[in-house]
Amino acid sequence: MNHFIEKLSNTKASDEFNQSLKQTKFQKFSSYLIVRMVLIGLAVLIPVAFTNVLSIYVIDRFTGVTETILDGLRHLLSIILIFMAYRFYCRKIENREAKEFSLPRSFLELFSGSFVGGFLVALIVAVLALNGMYQIISLKPASVLVKGFYIFYTGALFQEIFFRLVLFKIIEEKLGTWLAITAVALIFALAHVTNPNTTLMTSIYMFLSDFLFGAGFVLTRRIWFVWGMHGAWNFIQDGVFGMSNSGIDQFPSWIIPKVQGPVWLTGGAYGIEASVTSLVLSIMGGIILLKYAVQSKQMVLPVWKKYDAQS
């Protein structure tokens, strides 16, 4: 187990920070939070806009299996272009290699994160099913799983780039790891307040559950593990089991279920993310991952403690 954790935590926090001692005027200007958000936002939005144009003018002309395959290739192209744009940003703006996107061990981390996220969702649904709160009514063709897979994994990647590689990294440089995890979790919850069926309690649950994703990133310091967790969570929850994803229920799912029971156990119309079982498992998982992150020396001190240590 320790050997496996060592592999996951091989990239260190210092590898993500600006490595340039001598900065150009543009690099100094781009170090501000808003400027970084705009630049990295462009790195994501330009590839997405390009592939959306492909969808409108090319892919939408097809139907059936051909459309599904082409749309999957469109999402894959979007992901590749985003990787390339982010690596270019890191080299030109931050004078460093984008180790958070490096390929060695990427499949191991992506698979491990997917296993953790998928297992947690399956465990929550199993608890509901064993108590008669989740029943399978019917099944759609298995082909819907393909479309659900690339929709949810691509969406999870966009979110994790924004929340972890942009917000978390910038906040952590100033406030340290613990406050960065808390701040990003709060922003994550606020970003979902406009979702259907959102209440004060669902927002609190979203805030606390994001500690799982934050901990996954802190441990590995790379996108793959947390992307796998987030993508698998959404895909298994909605694409497979047919449960609402953060209050949204508009994507095709393989299973058509009947969910009934107390809202505090089922999550109600918001989905299982608003259930006590999900909350407990997310917090427990976050604590375990953070424990290994601390042991692997992945935590960053806030700037005022760094100054105290140097004086």
PDB file of C-alpha atoms in Angstrom:
ATOM      1  CA  MET A   1       0.000   0.000   0.000  1.00  0.00           C
ATOM      2  CA  ASN A   2       2.764   2.448   0.938  1.00  0.00           C
ATOM      3  CA  HIS A   3       4.567   1.711  -2.335  1.00  0.00           C
ATOM      4  CA  PHE A   4       1.372   2.495  -4.242  1.00  0.00           C
ATOM      5  CA  ILE A   5       0.919   5.782  -2.325  1.00  0.00           C
ATOM      6  CA  GLU A   6       4.529   6.707  -3.083  1.00  0.00           C
ATOM      7  CA  LYS A   7       3.781   6.309  -6.789  1.00  0.00           C
ATOM      8  CA  LEU A   8       0.677   8.504  -6.504  1.00  0.00           C
ATOM      9  CA  SER A   9       2.512  11.237  -4.576  1.00  0.00           C
ATOM     10  CA  ASN A  10       5.672  11.331  -6.696  1.00  0.00           C
ATOM     11  CA  THR A  11       4.905  14.849  -8.025  1.00  0.00           C
ATOM     12  CA  LYS A  12       5.449  17.483  -5.335  1.00  0.00           C
ATOM     13  CA  ALA A  13       3.679  20.775  -4.634  1.00  0.00           C
ATOM     14  CA  SER A  14       6.768  22.824  -5.492  1.00  0.00           C
ATOM     15  CA  ASP A  15       6.678  21.397  -9.042  1.00  0.00           C
ATOM     16  CA  GLU A  16       3.445  23.311  -9.695  1.00  0.00           C
ATOM     17  CA  PHE A  17       4.608  26.772  -8.711  1.00  0.00           C
ATOM     18  CA  ASN A  18       6.164  29.360 -10.981  1.00  0.00           C
ATOM     19  CA  GLN A  19       9.784  28.333 -11.471  1.00  0.00           C
ATOM     20  CA  SER A  20      10.926  31.619 -12.995  1.00  0.00           C
ATOM     21  CA  LEU A  21      13.260  33.745 -10.883  1.00  0.00           C
ATOM     22  CA  LYS A  22      13.552  36.331 -13.651  1.00  0.00           C
ATOM     23  CA  GLN A  23      10.154  37.248 -15.001  1.00  0.00           C
ATOM     24  CA  THR A  24       9.293  39.364 -17.994  1.00  0.00           C
ATOM     25  CA  LYS A  25       6.755  42.160 -17.566  1.00  0.00           C
ATOM     26  CA  PHE A  26       4.089  40.006 -19.172  1.00  0.00           C
ATOM     27  CA  GLN A  27       4.876  37.090 -16.838  1.00  0.00           C
ATOM     28  CA  LYS A  28       4.574  39.386 -13.809  1.00  0.00           C
ATOM     29  CA  PHE A  29       1.273  40.725 -15.150  1.00  0.00           C
ATOM     30  CA  SER A  30      -0.006  37.202 -15.767  1.00  0.00           C
ATOM     31  CA  SER A  31       0.708  36.181 -12.160  1.00  0.00           C
ATOM     32  CA  TYR A  32      -2.446  37.965 -10.962  1.00  0.00           C
ATOM     33  CA  LEU A  33      -5.410  35.710 -10.194  1.00  0.00           C
ATOM     34  CA  ILE A  34      -7.820  37.288 -12.670  1.00  0.00           C
ATOM     35  CA  VAL A  35      -5.248  37.273 -15.494  1.00  0.00           C
ATOM     36  CA  ARG A  36      -4.404  33.595 -14.864  1.00  0.00           C
ATOM     37  CA  MET A  37      -8.073  32.701 -14.853  1.00  0.00           C
ATOM     38  CA  VAL A  38      -8.568  34.461 -18.178  1.00  0.00           C
ATOM     39  CA  LEU A  39      -5.493  32.870 -19.795  1.00  0.00           C
ATOM     40  CA  ILE A  40      -6.268  29.340 -18.639  1.00  0.00           C
ATOM     41  CA  GLY A  41      -9.945  29.936 -19.408  1.00  0.00           C
ATOM     42  CA  LEU A  42      -8.945  30.705 -22.984  1.00  0.00           C
ATOM     43  CA  ALA A  43      -6.804  27.548 -23.039  1.00  0.00           C
ATOM     44  CA  VAL A  44      -9.972  25.577 -22.270  1.00  0.00           C
ATOM     45  CA  LEU A  45     -12.609  27.585 -24.129  1.00  0.00           C
ATOM     46  CA  ILE A  46     -10.814  27.888 -27.478  1.00  0.00           C
ATOM     47  CA  PRO A  47     -10.508  24.087 -27.976  1.00  0.00           C
ATOM     48  CA  VAL A  48     -14.091  23.636 -26.775  1.00  0.00           C
ATOM     49  CA  ALA A  49     -15.347  26.322 -29.163  1.00  0.00           C
ATOM     50  CA  PHE A  50     -13.424  24.749 -32.036  1.00  0.00           C
ATOM     51  CA  THR A  51     -14.814  21.268 -31.399  1.00  0.00           C
ATOM     52  CA  ASN A  52     -18.324  22.683 -30.934  1.00  0.00           C
ATOM     53  CA  VAL A  53     -18.072  24.201 -34.399  1.00  0.00           C
ATOM     54  CA  LEU A  54     -17.125  20.742 -35.673  1.00  0.00           C
ATOM     55  CA  SER A  55     -20.205  19.356 -33.962  1.00  0.00           C
ATOM     56  CA  ILE A  56     -22.553  21.930 -35.475  1.00  0.00           C
ATOM     57  CA  TYR A  57     -21.271  21.827 -39.033  1.00  0.00           C
ATOM     58  CA  VAL A  58     -20.069  18.225 -39.355  1.00  0.00           C
ATOM     59  CA  ILE A  59     -21.104  15.754 -36.647  1.00  0.00           C
ATOM     60  CA  ASP A  60     -24.743  16.835 -36.380  1.00  0.00           C
ATOM     61  CA  ARG A  61     -25.230  15.779 -40.004  1.00  0.00           C
ATOM     62  CA  PHE A  62     -24.922  12.134 -38.910  1.00  0.00           C
ATOM     63  CA  THR A  63     -27.152   9.932 -36.757  1.00  0.00           C
ATOM     64  CA  GLY A  64     -26.999   6.670 -34.851  1.00  0.00           C
ATOM     65  CA  VAL A  65     -23.727   4.860 -34.232  1.00  0.00           C
ATOM     66  CA  THR A  66     -21.792   7.114 -36.607  1.00  0.00           C
ATOM     67  CA  GLU A  67     -22.869  10.218 -34.693  1.00  0.00           C
ATOM     68  CA  THR A  68     -21.941   8.594 -31.359  1.00  0.00           C
ATOM     69  CA  ILE A  69     -18.462   7.648 -32.588  1.00  0.00           C
ATOM     70  CA  LEU A  70     -17.799  11.054 -34.149  1.00  0.00           C
ATOM     71  CA  ASP A  71     -19.040  12.871 -31.050  1.00  0.00           C
ATOM     72  CA  GLY A  72     -16.755  10.727 -28.897  1.00  0.00           C
ATOM     73  CA  LEU A  73     -13.821  11.613 -31.143  1.00  0.00           C
ATOM     74  CA  ARG A  74     -14.806  15.277 -30.824  1.00  0.00           C
ATOM     75  CA  HIS A  75     -14.585  15.083 -27.028  1.00  0.00           C
ATOM     76  CA  LEU A  76     -11.239  13.282 -27.289  1.00  0.00           C
ATOM     77  CA  LEU A  77      -9.902  15.975 -29.625  1.00  0.00           C
ATOM     78  CA  SER A  78     -11.114  18.640 -27.191  1.00  0.00           C
ATOM     79  CA  ILE A  79      -9.241  16.968 -24.327  1.00  0.00           C
ATOM     80  CA  ILE A  80      -6.018  16.668 -26.362  1.00  0.00           C
ATOM     81  CA  LEU A  81      -6.166  20.319 -27.428  1.00  0.00           C
ATOM     82  CA  ILE A  82      -6.765  21.424 -23.825  1.00  0.00           C
ATOM     83  CA  PHE A  83      -3.733  19.424 -22.666  1.00  0.00           C
ATOM     84  CA  MET A  84      -1.585  21.025 -25.357  1.00  0.00           C
ATOM     85  CA  ALA A  85      -2.835  24.537 -24.563  1.00  0.00           C
ATOM     86  CA  TYR A  86      -2.255  24.131 -20.817  1.00  0.00           C
ATOM     87  CA  ARG A  87       1.262  22.794 -21.333  1.00  0.00           C
ATOM     88  CA  PHE A  88       1.989  25.758 -23.624  1.00  0.00           C
ATOM     89  CA  TYR A  89       0.706  28.135 -20.924  1.00  0.00           C
ATOM     90  CA  CYS A  90       2.949  26.571 -18.268  1.00  0.00           C
ATOM     91  CA  ARG A  91       6.051  26.758 -20.479  1.00  0.00           C
ATOM     92  CA  LYS A  92       5.531  30.331 -21.688  1.00  0.00           C
ATOM     93  CA  ILE A  93       3.926  31.973 -18.663  1.00  0.00           C
ATOM     94  CA  GLU A  94       5.183  30.033 -15.644  1.00  0.00           C
ATOM     95  CA  ASN A  95       8.509  28.802 -17.101  1.00  0.00           C
ATOM     96  CA  ARG A  96       7.949  25.225 -15.990  1.00  0.00           C
ATOM     97  CA  GLU A  97       6.816  21.880 -17.272  1.00  0.00           C
ATOM     98  CA  ALA A  98       3.159  21.020 -16.656  1.00  0.00           C
ATOM     99  CA  LYS A  99       3.880  18.030 -14.418  1.00  0.00           C
ATOM    100  CA  GLU A 100       0.241  17.948 -13.361  1.00  0.00           C
ATOM    101  CA  PHE A 101      -0.459  16.777 -16.923  1.00  0.00           C
ATOM    102  CA  SER A 102       2.602  14.558 -17.408  1.00  0.00           C
ATOM    103  CA  LEU A 103       1.929  11.152 -18.935  1.00  0.00           C
ATOM    104  CA  PRO A 104       4.044   8.701 -16.842  1.00  0.00           C
ATOM    105  CA  ARG A 105       1.699   6.824 -14.454  1.00  0.00           C
ATOM    106  CA  SER A 106      -1.269   8.749 -15.891  1.00  0.00           C
ATOM    107  CA  PHE A 107      -3.286   5.608 -16.684  1.00  0.00           C
ATOM    108  CA  LEU A 108      -2.608   4.164 -13.208  1.00  0.00           C
ATOM    109  CA  GLU A 109      -3.820   7.349 -11.537  1.00  0.00           C
ATOM    110  CA  LEU A 110      -6.819   7.784 -13.837  1.00  0.00           C
ATOM    111  CA  PHE A 111      -7.871   4.163 -13.307  1.00  0.00           C
ATOM    112  CA  SER A 112      -7.282   4.355  -9.529  1.00  0.00           C
ATOM    113  CA  GLY A 113      -9.321   7.542  -9.228  1.00  0.00           C
ATOM    114  CA  SER A 114     -12.079   6.070 -11.389  1.00  0.00           C
ATOM    115  CA  PHE A 115     -12.160   2.973  -9.194  1.00  0.00           C
ATOM    116  CA  VAL A 116     -12.455   5.058  -6.006  1.00  0.00           C
ATOM    117  CA  GLY A 117     -15.196   7.318  -7.399  1.00  0.00           C
ATOM    118  CA  GLY A 118     -17.136   4.462  -8.985  1.00  0.00           C
ATOM    119  CA  PHE A 119     -16.817   2.258  -5.899  1.00  0.00           C
ATOM    120  CA  LEU A 120     -18.142   4.967  -3.569  1.00  0.00           C
ATOM    121  CA  VAL A 121     -21.191   5.595  -5.764  1.00  0.00           C
ATOM    122  CA  ALA A 122     -21.858   1.855  -6.147  1.00  0.00           C
ATOM    123  CA  LEU A 123     -21.614   1.466  -2.361  1.00  0.00           C
ATOM    124  CA  ILE A 124     -24.133   4.274  -1.782  1.00  0.00           C
ATOM    125  CA  VAL A 125     -26.583   2.771  -4.297  1.00  0.00           C
ATOM    126  CA  ALA A 126     -26.092  -0.675  -2.732  1.00  0.00           C
ATOM    127  CA  VAL A 127     -27.082   0.727   0.682  1.00  0.00           C
ATOM    128  CA  LEU A 128     -30.232   2.178  -0.864  1.00  0.00           C
ATOM    129  CA  ALA A 129     -31.053  -1.025  -2.765  1.00  0.00           C
ATOM    130  CA  LEU A 130     -30.589  -3.236   0.300  1.00  0.00           C
ATOM    131  CA  ASN A 131     -33.080  -1.052   2.155  1.00  0.00           C
ATOM    132  CA  GLY A 132     -35.616  -1.161  -0.692  1.00  0.00           C
ATOM    133  CA  MET A 133     -35.063   2.486  -1.662  1.00  0.00           C
ATOM    134  CA  TYR A 134     -33.582   1.822  -5.106  1.00  0.00           C
ATOM    135  CA  GLN A 135     -35.228  -0.460  -7.649  1.00  0.00           C
ATOM    136  CA  ILE A 136     -34.410  -1.098 -11.311  1.00  0.00           C
ATOM    137  CA  ILE A 137     -37.482  -0.505 -13.482  1.00  0.00           C
ATOM    138  CA  SER A 138     -35.939  -1.026 -16.928  1.00  0.00           C
ATOM    139  CA  LEU A 139     -32.717  -0.863 -18.918  1.00  0.00           C
ATOM    140  CA  LYS A 140     -31.905   1.220 -21.973  1.00  0.00           C
ATOM    141  CA  PRO A 141     -29.561  -0.046 -24.717  1.00  0.00           C
ATOM    142  CA  ALA A 142     -25.989  -0.341 -23.427  1.00  0.00           C
ATOM    143  CA  SER A 143     -24.908   2.048 -26.191  1.00  0.00           C
ATOM    144  CA  VAL A 144     -26.048   4.983 -24.016  1.00  0.00           C
ATOM    145  CA  LEU A 145     -23.132   4.166 -21.710  1.00  0.00           C
ATOM    146  CA  VAL A 146     -20.660   5.221 -24.401  1.00  0.00           C
ATOM    147  CA  LYS A 147     -22.147   8.678 -24.778  1.00  0.00           C
ATOM    148  CA  GLY A 148     -22.542   9.092 -21.028  1.00  0.00           C
ATOM    149  CA  PHE A 149     -18.923   8.097 -20.473  1.00  0.00           C
ATOM    150  CA  TYR A 150     -17.374  10.798 -22.613  1.00  0.00           C
ATOM    151  CA  ILE A 151     -19.902  13.450 -21.602  1.00  0.00           C
ATOM    152  CA  PHE A 152     -19.291  13.019 -17.874  1.00  0.00           C
ATOM    153  CA  TYR A 153     -15.528  12.522 -18.082  1.00  0.00           C
ATOM    154  CA  THR A 154     -15.058  15.556 -20.329  1.00  0.00           C
ATOM    155  CA  GLY A 155     -17.235  17.688 -18.059  1.00  0.00           C
ATOM    156  CA  ALA A 156     -15.304  16.511 -14.993  1.00  0.00           C
ATOM    157  CA  LEU A 157     -12.014  17.446 -16.669  1.00  0.00           C
ATOM    158  CA  PHE A 158     -13.198  21.007 -17.347  1.00  0.00           C
ATOM    159  CA  GLN A 159     -14.264  21.390 -13.715  1.00  0.00           C
ATOM    160  CA  GLU A 160     -11.079  19.954 -12.261  1.00  0.00           C
ATOM    161  CA  ILE A 161      -8.871  22.179 -14.422  1.00  0.00           C
ATOM    162  CA  PHE A 162     -10.736  25.231 -13.138  1.00  0.00           C
ATOM    163  CA  PHE A 163     -11.100  24.247  -9.480  1.00  0.00           C
ATOM    164  CA  ARG A 164      -7.781  22.461  -8.936  1.00  0.00           C
ATOM    165  CA  LEU A 165      -5.260  23.719 -11.512  1.00  0.00           C
ATOM    166  CA  VAL A 166      -6.412  27.335 -11.481  1.00  0.00           C
ATOM    167  CA  LEU A 167      -8.159  28.298  -8.237  1.00  0.00           C
ATOM    168  CA  PHE A 168      -6.586  25.805  -5.848  1.00  0.00           C
ATOM    169  CA  LYS A 169      -3.021  26.292  -7.046  1.00  0.00           C
ATOM    170  CA  ILE A 170      -3.179  30.096  -6.943  1.00  0.00           C
ATOM    171  CA  ILE A 171      -4.873  30.222  -3.518  1.00  0.00           C
ATOM    172  CA  GLU A 172      -2.479  27.622  -2.109  1.00  0.00           C
ATOM    173  CA  GLU A 173       0.593  29.674  -3.027  1.00  0.00           C
ATOM    174  CA  LYS A 174      -0.617  32.418  -0.663  1.00  0.00           C
ATOM    175  CA  LEU A 175      -2.833  30.770   1.943  1.00  0.00           C
ATOM    176  CA  GLY A 176      -1.430  27.246   2.133  1.00  0.00           C
ATOM    177  CA  THR A 177      -3.031  23.875   1.491  1.00  0.00           C
ATOM    178  CA  TRP A 178      -5.614  23.730   4.267  1.00  0.00           C
ATOM    179  CA  LEU A 179      -7.177  27.110   3.543  1.00  0.00           C
ATOM    180  CA  ALA A 180      -6.993  26.449  -0.206  1.00  0.00           C
ATOM    181  CA  ILE A 181      -8.948  23.200   0.183  1.00  0.00           C
ATOM    182  CA  THR A 182     -11.585  25.024   2.242  1.00  0.00           C
ATOM    183  CA  ALA A 183     -11.814  28.031  -0.097  1.00  0.00           C
ATOM    184  CA  VAL A 184     -12.132  25.911  -3.241  1.00  0.00           C
ATOM    185  CA  ALA A 185     -14.757  23.695  -1.586  1.00  0.00           C
ATOM    186  CA  LEU A 186     -16.778  26.832  -0.823  1.00  0.00           C
ATOM    187  CA  ILE A 187     -16.437  28.071  -4.418  1.00  0.00           C
ATOM    188  CA  PHE A 188     -17.349  24.590  -5.674  1.00  0.00           C
ATOM    189  CA  ALA A 189     -20.553  24.656  -3.620  1.00  0.00           C
ATOM    190  CA  LEU A 190     -21.403  28.203  -4.746  1.00  0.00           C
ATOM    191  CA  ALA A 191     -20.869  27.208  -8.384  1.00  0.00           C
ATOM    192  CA  HIS A 192     -23.730  24.706  -8.004  1.00  0.00           C
ATOM    193  CA  VAL A 193     -26.299  26.975  -6.304  1.00  0.00           C
ATOM    194  CA  THR A 194     -28.095  27.686  -9.588  1.00  0.00           C
ATOM    195  CA  ASN A 195     -28.622  23.963 -10.255  1.00  0.00           C
ATOM    196  CA  PRO A 196     -32.192  22.663 -10.073  1.00  0.00           C
ATOM    197  CA  ASN A 197     -33.421  21.421  -6.668  1.00  0.00           C
ATOM    198  CA  THR A 198     -30.639  23.236  -4.780  1.00  0.00           C
ATOM    199  CA  THR A 199     -31.253  24.102  -1.124  1.00  0.00           C
ATOM    200  CA  LEU A 200     -29.092  25.375   1.721  1.00  0.00           C
ATOM    201  CA  MET A 201     -28.527  21.789   2.880  1.00  0.00           C
ATOM    202  CA  THR A 202     -27.495  20.540  -0.571  1.00  0.00           C
ATOM    203  CA  SER A 203     -24.981  23.414  -0.781  1.00  0.00           C
ATOM    204  CA  ILE A 204     -23.538  22.459   2.606  1.00  0.00           C
ATOM    205  CA  TYR A 205     -23.270  18.841   1.436  1.00  0.00           C
ATOM    206  CA  MET A 206     -21.516  19.940  -1.783  1.00  0.00           C
ATOM    207  CA  PHE A 207     -19.085  22.043   0.252  1.00  0.00           C
ATOM    208  CA  LEU A 208     -18.162  19.156   2.543  1.00  0.00           C
ATOM    209  CA  SER A 209     -18.055  16.515  -0.214  1.00  0.00           C
ATOM    210  CA  ASP A 210     -15.539  18.533  -2.262  1.00  0.00           C
ATOM    211  CA  PHE A 211     -12.916  17.784   0.390  1.00  0.00           C
ATOM    212  CA  LEU A 212     -12.681  14.330  -1.217  1.00  0.00           C
ATOM    213  CA  PHE A 213     -11.692  15.791  -4.593  1.00  0.00           C
ATOM    214  CA  GLY A 214      -9.411  18.371  -2.993  1.00  0.00           C
ATOM    215  CA  ALA A 215      -7.626  15.667  -1.012  1.00  0.00           C
ATOM    216  CA  GLY A 216      -7.196  13.542  -4.132  1.00  0.00           C
ATOM    217  CA  PHE A 217      -5.445  16.379  -5.911  1.00  0.00           C
ATOM    218  CA  VAL A 218      -3.233  17.271  -2.938  1.00  0.00           C
ATOM    219  CA  LEU A 219      -2.024  13.678  -2.636  1.00  0.00           C
ATOM    220  CA  THR A 220      -1.047  13.268  -6.289  1.00  0.00           C
ATOM    221  CA  ARG A 221      -0.511  16.892  -7.371  1.00  0.00           C
ATOM    222  CA  ARG A 222      -1.669  15.806 -10.822  1.00  0.00           C
ATOM    223  CA  ILE A 223      -4.956  15.947 -12.704  1.00  0.00           C
ATOM    224  CA  TRP A 224      -5.372  12.227 -13.418  1.00  0.00           C
ATOM    225  CA  PHE A 225      -6.481  10.816 -10.055  1.00  0.00           C
ATOM    226  CA  VAL A 226      -8.977  13.551  -9.174  1.00  0.00           C
ATOM    227  CA  TRP A 227     -10.262  13.620 -12.766  1.00  0.00           C
ATOM    228  CA  GLY A 228     -10.892   9.867 -12.544  1.00  0.00           C
ATOM    229  CA  MET A 229     -12.721  10.233  -9.216  1.00  0.00           C
ATOM    230  CA  HIS A 230     -14.908  13.089 -10.405  1.00  0.00           C
ATOM    231  CA  GLY A 231     -15.605  11.586 -13.836  1.00  0.00           C
ATOM    232  CA  ALA A 232     -16.467   8.143 -12.484  1.00  0.00           C
ATOM    233  CA  TRP A 233     -18.632   9.580  -9.710  1.00  0.00           C
ATOM    234  CA  ASN A 234     -20.778  11.508 -12.199  1.00  0.00           C
ATOM    235  CA  PHE A 235     -20.813   8.769 -14.825  1.00  0.00           C
ATOM    236  CA  ILE A 236     -21.704   5.892 -12.486  1.00  0.00           C
ATOM    237  CA  GLN A 237     -24.222   7.990 -10.569  1.00  0.00           C
ATOM    238  CA  ASP A 238     -26.100   9.399 -13.572  1.00  0.00           C
ATOM    239  CA  GLY A 239     -24.945   7.552 -16.694  1.00  0.00           C
ATOM    240  CA  VAL A 240     -25.244   4.085 -15.141  1.00  0.00           C
ATOM    241  CA  PHE A 241     -27.601   4.213 -12.142  1.00  0.00           C
ATOM    242  CA  GLY A 242     -29.851   6.996 -13.454  1.00  0.00           C
ATOM    243  CA  MET A 243     -29.614   9.220 -10.373  1.00  0.00           C
ATOM    244  CA  SER A 244     -29.671  13.026 -10.672  1.00  0.00           C
ATOM    245  CA  ASN A 245     -26.231  14.606 -10.881  1.00  0.00           C
ATOM    246  CA  SER A 246     -26.102  17.635  -8.546  1.00  0.00           C
ATOM    247  CA  GLY A 247     -29.779  18.289  -9.175  1.00  0.00           C
ATOM    248  CA  ILE A 248     -29.518  17.887 -12.959  1.00  0.00           C
ATOM    249  CA  ASP A 249     -31.322  14.997 -14.633  1.00  0.00           C
ATOM    250  CA  GLN A 250     -31.070  15.615 -18.367  1.00  0.00           C
ATOM    251  CA  PHE A 251     -28.488  13.085 -19.544  1.00  0.00           C
ATOM    252  CA  PRO A 252     -29.215   9.592 -20.881  1.00  0.00           C
ATOM    253  CA  SER A 253     -28.712   6.772 -18.391  1.00  0.00           C
ATOM    254  CA  TRP A 254     -28.528   3.014 -18.766  1.00  0.00           C
ATOM    255  CA  ILE A 255     -30.768   2.164 -15.799  1.00  0.00           C
ATOM    256  CA  ILE A 256     -34.233   3.632 -15.313  1.00  0.00           C
ATOM    257  CA  PRO A 257     -34.691   3.392 -11.536  1.00  0.00           C
ATOM    258  CA  LYS A 258     -37.376   4.006  -8.958  1.00  0.00           C
ATOM    259  CA  VAL A 259     -35.934   5.831  -5.938  1.00  0.00           C
ATOM    260  CA  GLN A 260     -38.016   6.282  -2.814  1.00  0.00           C
ATOM    261  CA  GLY A 261     -37.287   6.891   0.832  1.00  0.00           C
ATOM    262  CA  PRO A 262     -36.205   9.662   3.201  1.00  0.00           C
ATOM    263  CA  VAL A 263     -34.449  12.548   1.458  1.00  0.00           C
ATOM    264  CA  TRP A 264     -31.604  12.446   3.986  1.00  0.00           C
ATOM    265  CA  LEU A 265     -30.778   8.923   2.730  1.00  0.00           C
ATOM    266  CA  THR A 266     -31.624   9.155  -0.974  1.00  0.00           C
ATOM    267  CA  GLY A 267     -30.702  12.795  -1.595  1.00  0.00           C
ATOM    268  CA  GLY A 268     -34.134  13.353  -3.135  1.00  0.00           C
ATOM    269  CA  ALA A 269     -34.365  15.195  -6.445  1.00  0.00           C
ATOM    270  CA  TYR A 270     -30.830  16.541  -6.024  1.00  0.00           C
ATOM    271  CA  GLY A 271     -29.237  13.083  -6.169  1.00  0.00           C
ATOM    272  CA  ILE A 272     -27.185  10.975  -3.803  1.00  0.00           C
ATOM    273  CA  GLU A 273     -24.634  13.765  -3.294  1.00  0.00           C
ATOM    274  CA  ALA A 274     -27.199  15.242  -0.881  1.00  0.00           C
ATOM    275  CA  SER A 275     -27.460  12.021   1.158  1.00  0.00           C
ATOM    276  CA  VAL A 276     -25.902  11.388   4.552  1.00  0.00           C
ATOM    277  CA  THR A 277     -24.284   8.195   3.248  1.00  0.00           C
ATOM    278  CA  SER A 278     -22.520  10.121   0.494  1.00  0.00           C
ATOM    279  CA  LEU A 279     -21.423  12.805   2.937  1.00  0.00           C
ATOM    280  CA  VAL A 280     -19.962  10.315   5.415  1.00  0.00           C
ATOM    281  CA  LEU A 281     -18.114   8.344   2.725  1.00  0.00           C
ATOM    282  CA  SER A 282     -16.767  11.509   1.090  1.00  0.00           C
ATOM    283  CA  ILE A 283     -15.466  12.887   4.379  1.00  0.00           C
ATOM    284  CA  MET A 284     -13.947   9.538   5.362  1.00  0.00           C
ATOM    285  CA  GLY A 285     -12.300   9.200   1.944  1.00  0.00           C
ATOM    286  CA  GLY A 286     -11.008  12.769   2.145  1.00  0.00           C
ATOM    287  CA  ILE A 287      -9.508  12.178   5.598  1.00  0.00           C
ATOM    288  CA  ILE A 288      -7.715   9.023   4.426  1.00  0.00           C
ATOM    289  CA  LEU A 289      -6.293  10.742   1.334  1.00  0.00           C
ATOM    290  CA  LEU A 290      -5.216  13.804   3.351  1.00  0.00           C
ATOM    291  CA  LYS A 291      -3.531  11.542   5.895  1.00  0.00           C
ATOM    292  CA  TYR A 292      -1.370  10.070   3.135  1.00  0.00           C
ATOM    293  CA  ALA A 293      -0.821  13.540   1.669  1.00  0.00           C
ATOM    294  CA  VAL A 294       0.542  14.787   5.011  1.00  0.00           C
ATOM    295  CA  GLN A 295       2.774  11.720   5.311  1.00  0.00           C
ATOM    296  CA  SER A 296       4.039  12.347   1.764  1.00  0.00           C
ATOM    297  CA  LYS A 297       4.838  15.986   2.669  1.00  0.00           C
ATOM    298  CA  GLN A 298       2.454  17.399   0.086  1.00  0.00           C
ATOM    299  CA  MET A 299       1.130  20.199   2.296  1.00  0.00           C
ATOM    300  CA  VAL A 300       2.112  23.819   1.636  1.00  0.00           C
ATOM    301  CA  LEU A 301       2.436  26.421   4.392  1.00  0.00           C
ATOM    302  CA  PRO A 302       0.758  29.825   4.066  1.00  0.00           C
ATOM    303  CA  VAL A 303       3.126  32.665   3.201  1.00  0.00           C
ATOM    304  CA  TRP A 304       3.167  34.117   6.732  1.00  0.00           C
ATOM    305  CA  LYS A 305       4.310  30.797   8.209  1.00  0.00           C
ATOM    306  CA  LYS A 306       6.992  30.502   5.531  1.00  0.00           C
ATOM    307  CA  TYR A 307       8.305  33.899   6.556  1.00  0.00           C
ATOM    308  CA  ASP A 308       8.231  32.893  10.243  1.00  0.00           C
ATOM    309  CA  ALA A 309      10.193  29.720   9.417  1.00  0.00           C
ATOM    310  CA  GLN A 310      12.816  31.709   7.500  1.00  0.00           C
ATOM    311  CA  SER A 311      13.266  34.364  10.195  1.00  0.00           C
TER     312      SER A 311
END
